[in-house]
Amino acid sequence: MLLRPLRGWAAGALRLVRPGSPRSPASGPRPRGAHRGAWSPDKDRGQEKEKKSVICIEGNIASGKTTCLKFFSNTTDVEVLTEPVHKWRNVHGHNPLGLMYDDASRWGLTLQTYVQLTMLEQHMHPQMTPVRLMERSIYSARYIFVENLYRSGKMPAVDYVVLSEWFDWIIRNIDVSIDLIVYLRTTPETCYQRLKMRCREEEKLIPLEYLDAIHCLYEEWLIKGSLFPVAAPVLVIDADYHMEKMLELFEQNRKRILTPEKRKHGL
């Protein structure tokens, strides 16, 4: 049942793609930002979209993403999109997030299908300000959490392939390009201690080994560059510090995160 809404998105996206645009899977993924103009034949609207920036805040569970987003949330011309966790906890009365943590082998595909759909919604949400900060992205949903389920043996190969095919189709045909990844880099041990302090219901079942696996995948993806393509430049901020120090670091990196001119010339 959860695949039905995603099919609806696919059909809608096909109607929005300009006629004559190449869509052959054999051509491979486009370079980042190459399909920014695919949504509108109007040149001015395309240029208007180009002026807007999308920054994704990435990191392990309890790495400080919420703190970072709250810090910038009152900044002029900045909008914040948090992870739609409330949707993952309640799909017409069902809690696929809780089910997945309870039995990942049974419910991993169910949750990740819905995560992929809701993160796609986040990327496609009309942007009203010059700068958008997003908590994670459709990329980390696939490259980190789906990948972890598969590597840990809790997702069958057929489920992994189906989700991967959906993801590959999305990035070829829909504009989910981003301009910067801010990686809040933490040790698994720090995240584990923070989890125990904040006591969220589903997170009570998360062991240190799970956080370590997520950390390793983030390191492979964003630091070593050996896992999957990186969708944007990466700004790494060490995030093992206490709250006051983290707020200082966010302030020190404000221009690097929020100013488009800084990103155009590299970090």
Short mmCIF file of C-alpha atoms in Angstrom, two decimals, residues 30-253:
data_model
loop_
_atom_site.label_atom_id
_atom_site.label_comp_id
_atom_site.label_asym_id
_atom_site.label_seq_id
_atom_site.Cartn_x
_atom_site.Cartn_y
_atom_site.Cartn_z
CA ARG A 30 23.11 13.74 -14.12
CA PRO A 31 25.69 16.03 -12.54
CA ARG A 32 24.47 17.87 -9.43
CA GLY A 33 22.12 20.67 -10.41
CA ALA A 34 21.95 19.64 -14.08
CA HIS A 35 18.19 19.19 -13.89
CA ARG A 36 17.36 22.38 -11.97
CA GLY A 37 15.55 23.79 -15.02
CA ALA A 38 13.56 20.66 -15.71
CA TRP A 39 10.53 21.87 -13.83
CA SER A 40 9.64 24.95 -15.86
CA PRO A 41 10.03 25.94 -19.50
CA ASP A 42 9.99 29.57 -18.39
CA LYS A 43 13.57 30.85 -18.32
CA ASP A 44 12.95 33.52 -15.70
CA ARG A 45 11.43 31.01 -13.29
CA GLY A 46 14.46 28.77 -13.77
CA GLN A 47 16.80 31.66 -13.00
CA GLU A 48 14.74 32.54 -9.92
CA LYS A 49 15.11 28.97 -8.61
CA GLU A 50 18.86 29.11 -9.24
CA LYS A 51 19.15 31.99 -6.76
CA LYS A 52 17.88 29.80 -3.93
CA SER A 53 20.12 27.51 -1.91
CA VAL A 54 19.36 24.20 -0.23
CA ILE A 55 21.62 23.10 2.62
CA CYS A 56 21.26 19.67 4.23
CA ILE A 57 22.32 19.11 7.83
CA GLU A 58 23.61 15.54 8.05
CA GLY A 59 24.88 13.39 10.87
CA ASN A 60 24.29 10.40 13.11
CA ILE A 61 21.30 10.08 15.43
CA ALA A 62 21.74 12.66 18.25
CA SER A 63 24.61 14.40 16.47
CA GLY A 64 23.05 17.82 17.11
CA LYS A 65 21.04 18.41 13.93
CA THR A 66 18.02 19.80 15.80
CA THR A 67 20.24 22.19 17.76
CA CYS A 68 21.82 23.41 14.52
CA LEU A 69 18.46 23.96 12.84
CA LYS A 70 17.06 25.81 15.86
CA PHE A 71 20.13 28.05 15.91
CA PHE A 72 19.50 29.25 12.37
CA SER A 73 15.70 29.11 12.44
CA ASN A 74 15.25 32.78 13.38
CA THR A 75 17.66 34.04 10.73
CA THR A 76 16.17 36.35 8.12
CA ASP A 77 15.50 34.73 4.73
CA VAL A 78 16.13 31.22 6.06
CA GLU A 79 13.53 28.46 6.27
CA VAL A 80 13.97 25.19 8.14
CA LEU A 81 12.53 21.80 7.24
CA THR A 82 12.93 19.18 9.95
CA GLU A 83 12.75 15.44 9.33
CA PRO A 84 9.06 14.44 9.11
CA VAL A 85 9.39 12.06 12.06
CA HIS A 86 5.80 12.72 13.10
CA LYS A 87 4.68 11.16 9.82
CA TRP A 88 6.92 8.13 10.31
CA ARG A 89 5.34 7.61 13.73
CA ASN A 90 1.76 7.86 12.54
CA VAL A 91 0.59 6.60 9.15
CA HIS A 92 -3.17 6.34 9.63
CA GLY A 93 -2.63 5.08 13.15
CA HIS A 94 0.41 2.89 12.40
CA ASN A 95 3.93 3.58 13.66
CA PRO A 96 6.37 2.23 11.04
CA LEU A 97 9.32 3.89 12.80
CA GLY A 98 8.63 2.03 16.02
CA LEU A 99 7.93 -1.18 14.15
CA MET A 100 11.25 -0.94 12.30
CA TYR A 101 13.26 -0.46 15.49
CA ASP A 102 11.39 -3.40 17.02
CA ASP A 103 11.85 -5.74 14.03
CA ALA A 104 14.01 -4.30 11.26
CA SER A 105 13.95 -7.45 9.15
CA ARG A 106 10.16 -7.34 8.91
CA TRP A 107 9.51 -3.60 8.72
CA GLY A 108 12.65 -2.11 7.16
CA LEU A 109 11.21 -1.94 3.65
CA THR A 110 7.92 -0.52 4.91
CA LEU A 111 9.59 2.32 6.80
CA GLN A 112 12.20 3.15 4.18
CA THR A 113 9.63 3.24 1.39
CA TYR A 114 7.70 5.84 3.37
CA VAL A 115 10.86 7.71 4.35
CA GLN A 116 11.84 7.96 0.69
CA LEU A 117 8.40 9.33 -0.18
CA THR A 118 8.30 11.87 2.65
CA MET A 119 11.86 13.06 2.03
CA LEU A 120 10.97 13.53 -1.63
CA GLU A 121 8.07 15.68 -0.45
CA GLN A 122 10.54 17.73 1.60
CA HIS A 123 12.80 18.35 -1.40
CA MET A 124 9.84 19.29 -3.60
CA HIS A 125 8.15 21.59 -1.07
CA PRO A 126 7.92 25.11 -2.58
CA GLN A 127 10.84 27.18 -1.33
CA MET A 128 9.76 30.62 -0.13
CA THR A 129 13.12 31.99 1.05
CA PRO A 130 16.61 32.36 -0.47
CA VAL A 131 18.05 29.72 1.88
CA ARG A 132 16.55 26.42 3.02
CA LEU A 133 18.03 24.22 5.73
CA MET A 134 16.89 20.60 5.66
CA GLU A 135 17.38 17.95 8.31
CA ARG A 136 19.01 15.13 6.38
CA SER A 137 17.97 14.39 2.80
CA ILE A 138 16.73 11.78 0.37
CA TYR A 139 20.41 10.97 -0.22
CA SER A 140 21.19 9.93 3.34
CA ALA A 141 17.90 8.03 3.52
CA ARG A 142 19.25 5.83 0.73
CA TYR A 143 23.01 5.95 1.23
CA ILE A 144 23.02 5.56 5.02
CA PHE A 145 19.86 3.96 6.38
CA VAL A 146 18.80 1.70 3.51
CA GLU A 147 22.43 0.73 3.01
CA ASN A 148 22.80 -0.14 6.68
CA LEU A 149 19.72 -2.37 6.65
CA TYR A 150 21.10 -4.24 3.65
CA ARG A 151 24.66 -4.58 4.94
CA SER A 152 23.48 -5.78 8.33
CA GLY A 153 21.49 -8.57 6.69
CA LYS A 154 18.14 -7.15 7.83
CA MET A 155 16.96 -6.22 4.34
CA PRO A 156 16.68 -8.88 1.61
CA ALA A 157 18.46 -8.18 -1.68
CA VAL A 158 15.16 -7.88 -3.57
CA ASP A 159 13.92 -5.13 -1.19
CA TYR A 160 17.25 -3.32 -1.48
CA VAL A 161 17.17 -3.44 -5.27
CA VAL A 162 13.59 -2.18 -5.46
CA LEU A 163 14.31 0.80 -3.18
CA SER A 164 17.51 1.52 -5.09
CA GLU A 165 15.67 1.50 -8.41
CA TRP A 166 13.11 3.98 -7.05
CA PHE A 167 15.88 6.22 -5.73
CA ASP A 168 17.86 6.13 -8.98
CA TRP A 169 14.73 7.03 -10.95
CA ILE A 170 14.01 9.94 -8.63
CA ILE A 171 17.44 11.55 -8.90
CA ARG A 172 17.42 11.16 -12.69
CA ASN A 173 13.97 12.65 -13.20
CA ILE A 174 13.17 14.99 -10.31
CA ASP A 175 15.06 18.03 -9.06
CA VAL A 176 16.39 17.06 -5.65
CA SER A 177 19.70 18.86 -6.08
CA ILE A 178 21.32 20.48 -3.05
CA ASP A 179 24.04 23.10 -2.64
CA LEU A 180 25.84 22.15 0.57
CA ILE A 181 26.05 19.32 3.07
CA VAL A 182 26.88 20.27 6.65
CA TYR A 183 28.18 17.12 8.32
CA LEU A 184 27.95 17.21 12.11
CA ARG A 185 30.69 14.72 12.87
CA THR A 186 30.39 12.91 16.19
CA THR A 187 31.66 9.74 17.80
CA PRO A 188 29.10 6.95 18.27
CA GLU A 189 29.77 7.05 22.01
CA THR A 190 28.76 10.71 22.24
CA CYS A 191 25.55 10.01 20.33
CA TYR A 192 24.76 7.09 22.59
CA GLN A 193 25.11 9.20 25.73
CA ARG A 194 22.87 11.91 24.23
CA LEU A 195 20.26 9.32 23.29
CA LYS A 196 20.05 8.09 26.84
CA MET A 197 19.60 11.65 28.08
CA ARG A 198 16.79 12.66 25.73
CA CYS A 199 14.77 9.42 26.17
CA ARG A 200 12.72 9.34 22.96
CA GLU A 201 10.46 6.30 22.96
CA GLU A 202 11.67 4.54 19.78
CA GLU A 203 15.32 5.33 20.51
CA LYS A 204 15.34 3.35 23.75
CA LEU A 205 15.97 0.23 21.65
CA ILE A 206 18.99 1.63 19.76
CA PRO A 207 22.27 -0.07 20.76
CA LEU A 208 25.74 1.48 20.45
CA GLU A 209 26.53 -0.97 17.65
CA TYR A 210 23.79 0.57 15.49
CA LEU A 211 25.18 4.08 16.00
CA ASP A 212 28.64 2.80 15.15
CA ALA A 213 27.37 1.31 11.88
CA ILE A 214 25.63 4.58 10.93
CA HIS A 215 28.81 6.52 11.78
CA CYS A 216 30.94 4.29 9.57
CA LEU A 217 28.59 4.77 6.61
CA TYR A 218 28.63 8.55 7.03
CA GLU A 219 32.41 8.48 7.15
CA GLU A 220 32.58 6.37 4.00
CA TRP A 221 30.15 8.66 2.18
CA LEU A 222 31.16 12.17 3.25
CA ILE A 223 34.78 11.87 4.42
CA LYS A 224 36.38 9.08 2.38
CA GLY A 225 34.13 9.51 -0.65
CA SER A 226 34.24 5.76 -1.20
CA LEU A 227 30.60 4.79 -0.70
CA PHE A 228 28.37 6.77 -3.08
CA PRO A 229 28.57 10.04 -5.04
CA VAL A 230 28.48 13.13 -2.83
CA ALA A 231 25.66 15.40 -4.01
CA ALA A 232 27.25 18.71 -2.93
CA PRO A 233 30.31 20.25 -1.24
CA VAL A 234 30.72 19.10 2.36
CA LEU A 235 31.39 21.31 5.38
CA VAL A 236 32.51 19.19 8.35
CA ILE A 237 31.85 20.49 11.87
CA ASP A 238 33.12 18.49 14.83
CA ALA A 239 30.03 18.09 17.02
CA ASP A 240 31.20 16.19 20.11
CA TYR A 241 31.22 19.38 22.17
CA HIS A 242 28.75 20.62 24.77
CA MET A 243 25.86 22.89 23.79
CA GLU A 244 27.59 26.24 24.37
CA LYS A 245 30.61 25.26 22.29
CA MET A 246 28.40 23.98 19.47
CA LEU A 247 26.50 27.28 19.33
CA GLU A 248 29.86 29.07 19.04
CA LEU A 249 30.87 26.81 16.16
CA PHE A 250 27.57 27.40 14.35
CA GLU A 251 28.09 31.16 14.67
CA GLN A 252 31.67 30.88 13.44
CA ASN A 253 30.48 28.97 10.37
#
